[in-house]
């Protein structure tokens, strides 16, 4: 919930929790002021407009990681997985790879972006995850979130000496990035509260434009 706190002659916009004061504060010779009592500076606080400077630029709040990932949602009213939801999960996965690559190219927090995406896309911490990365050879199975992150963003970024030389960062294409990911399903098998999809996907190198085809099997 977005709370706006107004205190003339300045206006502060809150993107975090706040509770209004219990009464209106007035003083002789001054304007009425509605004050906000905040226990501690809330996450996302920013000043947007100062009425003493009418021409001042109105600042937009920073876009969140999840907003940038633009993940579509699922039907939570039933445990049954539909084909449409499998396709949605694949679209979200492709968006994550492209977004992580883009943030890396911009010099942004691609590790944080990858962690946010992985938390939405994978079941680590909720169930067992059977993850066998495409390019992993010496350590082909990644049962933990930390090992999966090493594969996606690179052992160097994760300071994981054990996987150095193997994990170059699949989600950033070893530093070259990906600009497109296209899923091509051979078959989707729906099994009530679970599903399996098999096929191949095409990755487009963000640097050279070359295309790479990889086969997959995903469980949902």
PDB file of C-alpha atoms in Angstrom:
ATOM      1  CA  UNK A   1       0.000   0.000   0.000  1.00  0.00           C
ATOM      2  CA  UNK A   2       1.364   3.408  -0.973  1.00  0.00           C
ATOM      3  CA  UNK A   3       1.032   6.121   1.668  1.00  0.00           C
ATOM      4  CA  UNK A   4       1.370   9.812   0.834  1.00  0.00           C
ATOM      5  CA  UNK A   5       2.286  12.259   3.577  1.00  0.00           C
ATOM      6  CA  UNK A   6       1.592  15.942   2.994  1.00  0.00           C
ATOM      7  CA  UNK A   7       3.266  18.646   5.029  1.00  0.00           C
ATOM      8  CA  UNK A   8       3.209  22.103   3.428  1.00  0.00           C
ATOM      9  CA  UNK A   9       5.264  23.821   2.178  1.00  0.00           C
ATOM     10  CA  UNK A  10       6.937  20.519   1.245  1.00  0.00           C
ATOM     11  CA  UNK A  11       5.437  17.226   0.183  1.00  0.00           C
ATOM     12  CA  UNK A  12       7.084  13.911   1.000  1.00  0.00           C
ATOM     13  CA  UNK A  13       6.096  10.742  -0.826  1.00  0.00           C
ATOM     14  CA  UNK A  14       6.365   7.465   1.028  1.00  0.00           C
ATOM     15  CA  UNK A  15       6.780   4.091  -0.600  1.00  0.00           C
ATOM     16  CA  UNK A  16       7.002   2.442   2.793  1.00  0.00           C
ATOM     17  CA  UNK A  17       5.020   2.111   6.040  1.00  0.00           C
ATOM     18  CA  UNK A  18       4.006   5.158   8.028  1.00  0.00           C
ATOM     19  CA  UNK A  19       1.238   6.021  10.505  1.00  0.00           C
ATOM     20  CA  UNK A  20      -0.371   9.473  10.567  1.00  0.00           C
ATOM     21  CA  UNK A  21      -0.392  11.578  13.721  1.00  0.00           C
ATOM     22  CA  UNK A  22      -3.605  11.402  15.679  1.00  0.00           C
ATOM     23  CA  UNK A  23      -4.479  15.079  15.324  1.00  0.00           C
ATOM     24  CA  UNK A  24      -4.046  18.032  13.000  1.00  0.00           C
ATOM     25  CA  UNK A  25      -1.253  20.357  14.107  1.00  0.00           C
ATOM     26  CA  UNK A  26      -1.822  24.098  13.669  1.00  0.00           C
ATOM     27  CA  UNK A  27       0.091  27.146  14.758  1.00  0.00           C
ATOM     28  CA  UNK A  28      -0.723  30.839  14.584  1.00  0.00           C
ATOM     29  CA  UNK A  29       0.756  32.453  11.515  1.00  0.00           C
ATOM     30  CA  UNK A  30       1.604  29.124   9.912  1.00  0.00           C
ATOM     31  CA  UNK A  31      -0.111  26.776   7.534  1.00  0.00           C
ATOM     32  CA  UNK A  32      -1.998  23.721   8.632  1.00  0.00           C
ATOM     33  CA  UNK A  33       0.201  20.666   8.542  1.00  0.00           C
ATOM     34  CA  UNK A  34      -0.560  16.973   8.621  1.00  0.00           C
ATOM     35  CA  UNK A  35       2.422  15.229  10.118  1.00  0.00           C
ATOM     36  CA  UNK A  36       3.532  11.620   9.817  1.00  0.00           C
ATOM     37  CA  UNK A  37       5.079   9.753  12.705  1.00  0.00           C
ATOM     38  CA  UNK A  38       7.547   7.191  11.377  1.00  0.00           C
ATOM     39  CA  UNK A  39       9.334   4.837  13.754  1.00  0.00           C
ATOM     40  CA  UNK A  40      12.314   4.533  11.428  1.00  0.00           C
ATOM     41  CA  UNK A  41      13.080   5.668   7.867  1.00  0.00           C
ATOM     42  CA  UNK A  42      11.001   3.358   5.656  1.00  0.00           C
ATOM     43  CA  UNK A  43      12.490   1.528   2.714  1.00  0.00           C
ATOM     44  CA  UNK A  44      11.849   3.420  -0.501  1.00  0.00           C
ATOM     45  CA  UNK A  45      11.439   6.910   1.056  1.00  0.00           C
ATOM     46  CA  UNK A  46      12.122   9.726  -1.348  1.00  0.00           C
ATOM     47  CA  UNK A  47      11.287  13.431  -1.722  1.00  0.00           C
ATOM     48  CA  UNK A  48       9.212  14.048  -4.798  1.00  0.00           C
ATOM     49  CA  UNK A  49       8.020  17.693  -4.794  1.00  0.00           C
ATOM     50  CA  UNK A  50       8.825  20.852  -2.874  1.00  0.00           C
ATOM     51  CA  UNK A  51       5.964  23.350  -3.158  1.00  0.00           C
ATOM     52  CA  UNK A  52       8.374  26.212  -2.373  1.00  0.00           C
ATOM     53  CA  UNK A  53       9.907  25.518  -5.789  1.00  0.00           C
ATOM     54  CA  UNK A  54       6.963  25.003  -8.166  1.00  0.00           C
ATOM     55  CA  UNK A  55       9.283  24.343 -11.105  1.00  0.00           C
ATOM     56  CA  UNK A  56      11.142  21.577  -9.290  1.00  0.00           C
ATOM     57  CA  UNK A  57      11.301  18.224 -11.047  1.00  0.00           C
ATOM     58  CA  UNK A  58       8.892  15.595  -9.752  1.00  0.00           C
ATOM     59  CA  UNK A  59      10.997  12.513  -9.145  1.00  0.00           C
ATOM     60  CA  UNK A  60       9.671   9.115 -10.086  1.00  0.00           C
ATOM     61  CA  UNK A  61      10.175   6.256  -7.625  1.00  0.00           C
ATOM     62  CA  UNK A  62      12.812   3.743  -8.745  1.00  0.00           C
ATOM     63  CA  UNK A  63      11.480   0.672 -10.521  1.00  0.00           C
ATOM     64  CA  UNK A  64      11.722  -2.506  -8.464  1.00  0.00           C
ATOM     65  CA  UNK A  65      13.447  -5.681  -9.605  1.00  0.00           C
ATOM     66  CA  UNK A  66      10.156  -7.553  -9.901  1.00  0.00           C
ATOM     67  CA  UNK A  67       8.650  -4.728 -11.931  1.00  0.00           C
ATOM     68  CA  UNK A  68      11.549  -4.899 -14.336  1.00  0.00           C
ATOM     69  CA  UNK A  69      11.310  -8.673 -14.602  1.00  0.00           C
ATOM     70  CA  UNK A  70       7.627  -8.235 -15.573  1.00  0.00           C
ATOM     71  CA  UNK A  71       6.633 -11.716 -14.441  1.00  0.00           C
ATOM     72  CA  UNK A  72       3.094 -12.825 -15.210  1.00  0.00           C
ATOM     73  CA  UNK A  73       1.062 -14.465 -12.439  1.00  0.00           C
ATOM     74  CA  UNK A  74      -0.611 -17.847 -12.034  1.00  0.00           C
ATOM     75  CA  UNK A  75      -4.068 -19.057 -11.044  1.00  0.00           C
ATOM     76  CA  UNK A  76      -3.810 -19.665  -7.299  1.00  0.00           C
ATOM     77  CA  UNK A  77      -7.446 -20.706  -6.910  1.00  0.00           C
ATOM     78  CA  UNK A  78      -6.642 -24.303  -7.873  1.00  0.00           C
ATOM     79  CA  UNK A  79      -3.591 -26.592  -7.437  1.00  0.00           C
ATOM     80  CA  UNK A  80      -4.085 -27.959 -10.951  1.00  0.00           C
ATOM     81  CA  UNK A  81      -1.472 -26.752 -13.438  1.00  0.00           C
ATOM     82  CA  UNK A  82      -2.729 -25.760 -16.872  1.00  0.00           C
ATOM     83  CA  UNK A  83      -0.835 -25.610 -20.150  1.00  0.00           C
ATOM     84  CA  UNK A  84      -1.261 -21.837 -20.118  1.00  0.00           C
ATOM     85  CA  UNK A  85       0.546 -21.706 -16.766  1.00  0.00           C
ATOM     86  CA  UNK A  86       3.422 -23.795 -18.107  1.00  0.00           C
ATOM     87  CA  UNK A  87       3.763 -21.340 -20.986  1.00  0.00           C
ATOM     88  CA  UNK A  88       3.616 -18.445 -18.494  1.00  0.00           C
ATOM     89  CA  UNK A  89       6.401 -20.012 -16.413  1.00  0.00           C
ATOM     90  CA  UNK A  90       8.529 -20.357 -19.539  1.00  0.00           C
ATOM     91  CA  UNK A  91       7.899 -16.752 -20.534  1.00  0.00           C
ATOM     92  CA  UNK A  92       8.895 -15.644 -17.033  1.00  0.00           C
ATOM     93  CA  UNK A  93      12.085 -17.709 -17.213  1.00  0.00           C
ATOM     94  CA  UNK A  94      13.038 -16.186 -20.562  1.00  0.00           C
ATOM     95  CA  UNK A  95      12.337 -12.701 -19.192  1.00  0.00           C
ATOM     96  CA  UNK A  96      14.625 -13.428 -16.232  1.00  0.00           C
ATOM     97  CA  UNK A  97      17.556 -14.431 -18.455  1.00  0.00           C
ATOM     98  CA  UNK A  98      17.189 -11.345 -20.663  1.00  0.00           C
ATOM     99  CA  UNK A  99      16.764  -9.006 -17.693  1.00  0.00           C
ATOM    100  CA  UNK A 100      19.761 -10.381 -15.790  1.00  0.00           C
ATOM    101  CA  UNK A 101      21.880  -9.954 -18.937  1.00  0.00           C
ATOM    102  CA  UNK A 102      20.632  -6.393 -19.433  1.00  0.00           C
ATOM    103  CA  UNK A 103      21.310  -5.393 -15.819  1.00  0.00           C
ATOM    104  CA  UNK A 104      24.807  -6.883 -16.081  1.00  0.00           C
ATOM    105  CA  UNK A 105      25.478  -4.892 -19.278  1.00  0.00           C
ATOM    106  CA  UNK A 106      24.364  -1.708 -17.501  1.00  0.00           C
ATOM    107  CA  UNK A 107      26.755  -2.361 -14.623  1.00  0.00           C
ATOM    108  CA  UNK A 108      23.839  -2.886 -12.236  1.00  0.00           C
ATOM    109  CA  UNK A 109      23.174  -5.406  -9.481  1.00  0.00           C
ATOM    110  CA  UNK A 110      22.763  -8.465 -11.690  1.00  0.00           C
ATOM    111  CA  UNK A 111      23.397 -10.788  -8.729  1.00  0.00           C
ATOM    112  CA  UNK A 112      20.485  -9.285  -6.812  1.00  0.00           C
ATOM    113  CA  UNK A 113      18.324  -9.447  -9.922  1.00  0.00           C
ATOM    114  CA  UNK A 114      19.195 -13.115 -10.414  1.00  0.00           C
ATOM    115  CA  UNK A 115      18.472 -13.893  -6.762  1.00  0.00           C
ATOM    116  CA  UNK A 116      15.061 -12.200  -6.998  1.00  0.00           C
ATOM    117  CA  UNK A 117      14.252 -14.087 -10.200  1.00  0.00           C
ATOM    118  CA  UNK A 118      15.408 -17.439  -8.826  1.00  0.00           C
ATOM    119  CA  UNK A 119      13.258 -16.955  -5.743  1.00  0.00           C
ATOM    120  CA  UNK A 120      10.221 -16.616  -7.995  1.00  0.00           C
ATOM    121  CA  UNK A 121      11.106 -19.294 -10.544  1.00  0.00           C
ATOM    122  CA  UNK A 122      12.645 -22.133  -8.543  1.00  0.00           C
ATOM    123  CA  UNK A 123      11.429 -24.089  -5.519  1.00  0.00           C
ATOM    124  CA  UNK A 124      14.588 -23.847  -3.429  1.00  0.00           C
ATOM    125  CA  UNK A 125      13.678 -23.610   0.244  1.00  0.00           C
ATOM    126  CA  UNK A 126      10.185 -24.964  -0.462  1.00  0.00           C
ATOM    127  CA  UNK A 127      10.838 -28.409  -1.959  1.00  0.00           C
ATOM    128  CA  UNK A 128      13.577 -30.539  -3.470  1.00  0.00           C
ATOM    129  CA  UNK A 129      14.823 -29.111  -6.768  1.00  0.00           C
ATOM    130  CA  UNK A 130      16.265 -31.499  -9.369  1.00  0.00           C
ATOM    131  CA  UNK A 131      18.524 -29.127 -11.261  1.00  0.00           C
ATOM    132  CA  UNK A 132      21.069 -30.421 -13.769  1.00  0.00           C
ATOM    133  CA  UNK A 133      22.459 -27.343 -15.554  1.00  0.00           C
ATOM    134  CA  UNK A 134      23.118 -27.591 -19.269  1.00  0.00           C
ATOM    135  CA  UNK A 135      26.778 -26.528 -19.155  1.00  0.00           C
ATOM    136  CA  UNK A 136      27.754 -27.969 -15.760  1.00  0.00           C
ATOM    137  CA  UNK A 137      30.219 -30.854 -16.097  1.00  0.00           C
ATOM    138  CA  UNK A 138      32.402 -31.280 -13.012  1.00  0.00           C
ATOM    139  CA  UNK A 139      29.457 -30.514 -10.724  1.00  0.00           C
ATOM    140  CA  UNK A 140      26.433 -31.511 -12.829  1.00  0.00           C
ATOM    141  CA  UNK A 141      23.828 -31.461 -10.045  1.00  0.00           C
ATOM    142  CA  UNK A 142      22.887 -28.331  -8.082  1.00  0.00           C
ATOM    143  CA  UNK A 143      20.609 -29.198  -5.125  1.00  0.00           C
ATOM    144  CA  UNK A 144      21.054 -25.862  -3.307  1.00  0.00           C
ATOM    145  CA  UNK A 145      20.148 -22.287  -4.181  1.00  0.00           C
ATOM    146  CA  UNK A 146      23.759 -21.165  -3.708  1.00  0.00           C
ATOM    147  CA  UNK A 147      25.036 -23.719  -6.223  1.00  0.00           C
ATOM    148  CA  UNK A 148      22.326 -22.736  -8.702  1.00  0.00           C
ATOM    149  CA  UNK A 149      23.228 -19.054  -8.326  1.00  0.00           C
ATOM    150  CA  UNK A 150      26.873 -19.870  -9.017  1.00  0.00           C
ATOM    151  CA  UNK A 151      25.815 -21.451 -12.303  1.00  0.00           C
ATOM    152  CA  UNK A 152      23.618 -18.529 -13.332  1.00  0.00           C
ATOM    153  CA  UNK A 153      25.804 -15.539 -12.374  1.00  0.00           C
ATOM    154  CA  UNK A 154      29.237 -17.146 -12.222  1.00  0.00           C
ATOM    155  CA  UNK A 155      31.549 -18.572  -9.592  1.00  0.00           C
ATOM    156  CA  UNK A 156      33.587 -15.350  -9.539  1.00  0.00           C
ATOM    157  CA  UNK A 157      30.534 -13.255  -8.695  1.00  0.00           C
ATOM    158  CA  UNK A 158      29.491 -15.710  -5.969  1.00  0.00           C
ATOM    159  CA  UNK A 159      33.074 -16.066  -4.667  1.00  0.00           C
ATOM    160  CA  UNK A 160      32.719 -19.812  -5.078  1.00  0.00           C
ATOM    161  CA  UNK A 161      36.242 -21.189  -5.523  1.00  0.00           C
ATOM    162  CA  UNK A 162      34.957 -24.746  -5.853  1.00  0.00           C
ATOM    163  CA  UNK A 163      33.126 -23.984  -9.103  1.00  0.00           C
ATOM    164  CA  UNK A 164      35.634 -21.586 -10.681  1.00  0.00           C
ATOM    165  CA  UNK A 165      36.554 -22.578 -14.202  1.00  0.00           C
ATOM    166  CA  UNK A 166      33.165 -24.236 -14.632  1.00  0.00           C
ATOM    167  CA  UNK A 167      30.583 -21.568 -13.829  1.00  0.00           C
ATOM    168  CA  UNK A 168      31.060 -18.587 -16.157  1.00  0.00           C
ATOM    169  CA  UNK A 169      27.548 -17.266 -15.543  1.00  0.00           C
ATOM    170  CA  UNK A 170      24.941 -18.830 -17.813  1.00  0.00           C
ATOM    171  CA  UNK A 171      22.404 -16.027 -17.302  1.00  0.00           C
ATOM    172  CA  UNK A 172      24.956 -13.448 -18.514  1.00  0.00           C
ATOM    173  CA  UNK A 173      26.439 -15.723 -21.188  1.00  0.00           C
ATOM    174  CA  UNK A 174      29.885 -15.477 -19.633  1.00  0.00           C
ATOM    175  CA  UNK A 175      29.727 -11.689 -19.901  1.00  0.00           C
ATOM    176  CA  UNK A 176      28.407 -11.451 -23.480  1.00  0.00           C
ATOM    177  CA  UNK A 177      24.749 -11.491 -22.441  1.00  0.00           C
ATOM    178  CA  UNK A 178      21.585 -12.841 -24.031  1.00  0.00           C
ATOM    179  CA  UNK A 179      19.072 -10.607 -25.799  1.00  0.00           C
ATOM    180  CA  UNK A 180      16.424 -13.197 -26.677  1.00  0.00           C
ATOM    181  CA  UNK A 181      15.232 -16.602 -25.474  1.00  0.00           C
ATOM    182  CA  UNK A 182      12.588 -18.547 -27.392  1.00  0.00           C
ATOM    183  CA  UNK A 183      11.005 -21.756 -26.036  1.00  0.00           C
ATOM    184  CA  UNK A 184       9.927 -24.418 -28.526  1.00  0.00           C
ATOM    185  CA  UNK A 185       7.980 -27.150 -26.748  1.00  0.00           C
ATOM    186  CA  UNK A 186       8.034 -30.631 -28.225  1.00  0.00           C
ATOM    187  CA  UNK A 187       5.482 -31.830 -25.682  1.00  0.00           C
ATOM    188  CA  UNK A 188       3.852 -30.696 -22.436  1.00  0.00           C
ATOM    189  CA  UNK A 189       2.516 -33.381 -20.111  1.00  0.00           C
ATOM    190  CA  UNK A 190      -0.036 -32.197 -17.528  1.00  0.00           C
ATOM    191  CA  UNK A 191      -0.390 -34.312 -14.374  1.00  0.00           C
ATOM    192  CA  UNK A 192      -2.755 -32.414 -12.116  1.00  0.00           C
ATOM    193  CA  UNK A 193      -0.607 -30.527  -9.613  1.00  0.00           C
ATOM    194  CA  UNK A 194       2.571 -31.042 -11.644  1.00  0.00           C
ATOM    195  CA  UNK A 195       3.669 -30.876 -15.273  1.00  0.00           C
ATOM    196  CA  UNK A 196       6.652 -31.693 -17.475  1.00  0.00           C
ATOM    197  CA  UNK A 197       7.711 -29.855 -20.621  1.00  0.00           C
ATOM    198  CA  UNK A 198      10.332 -31.058 -23.105  1.00  0.00           C
ATOM    199  CA  UNK A 199      11.708 -29.254 -26.123  1.00  0.00           C
ATOM    200  CA  UNK A 200      14.448 -26.865 -27.116  1.00  0.00           C
ATOM    201  CA  UNK A 201      15.040 -23.153 -26.761  1.00  0.00           C
ATOM    202  CA  UNK A 202      16.981 -20.704 -28.852  1.00  0.00           C
ATOM    203  CA  UNK A 203      19.290 -18.179 -27.155  1.00  0.00           C
ATOM    204  CA  UNK A 204      20.481 -15.114 -29.053  1.00  0.00           C
ATOM    205  CA  UNK A 205      23.899 -13.755 -28.076  1.00  0.00           C
ATOM    206  CA  UNK A 206      23.582 -10.062 -27.154  1.00  0.00           C
ATOM    207  CA  UNK A 207      27.101  -9.310 -28.424  1.00  0.00           C
ATOM    208  CA  UNK A 208      27.412 -11.251 -31.679  1.00  0.00           C
ATOM    209  CA  UNK A 209      23.805 -12.007 -32.536  1.00  0.00           C
ATOM    210  CA  UNK A 210      24.648 -15.706 -32.886  1.00  0.00           C
ATOM    211  CA  UNK A 211      21.940 -18.211 -31.981  1.00  0.00           C
ATOM    212  CA  UNK A 212      22.472 -21.224 -29.737  1.00  0.00           C
ATOM    213  CA  UNK A 213      20.013 -24.115 -29.513  1.00  0.00           C
ATOM    214  CA  UNK A 214      19.723 -26.019 -26.211  1.00  0.00           C
ATOM    215  CA  UNK A 215      17.434 -28.934 -25.338  1.00  0.00           C
ATOM    216  CA  UNK A 216      15.503 -28.902 -22.070  1.00  0.00           C
ATOM    217  CA  UNK A 217      13.224 -30.840 -19.766  1.00  0.00           C
ATOM    218  CA  UNK A 218      11.452 -28.755 -17.122  1.00  0.00           C
ATOM    219  CA  UNK A 219       9.297 -29.951 -14.248  1.00  0.00           C
ATOM    220  CA  UNK A 220       6.632 -27.680 -12.772  1.00  0.00           C
TER     221      UNK A 220
END
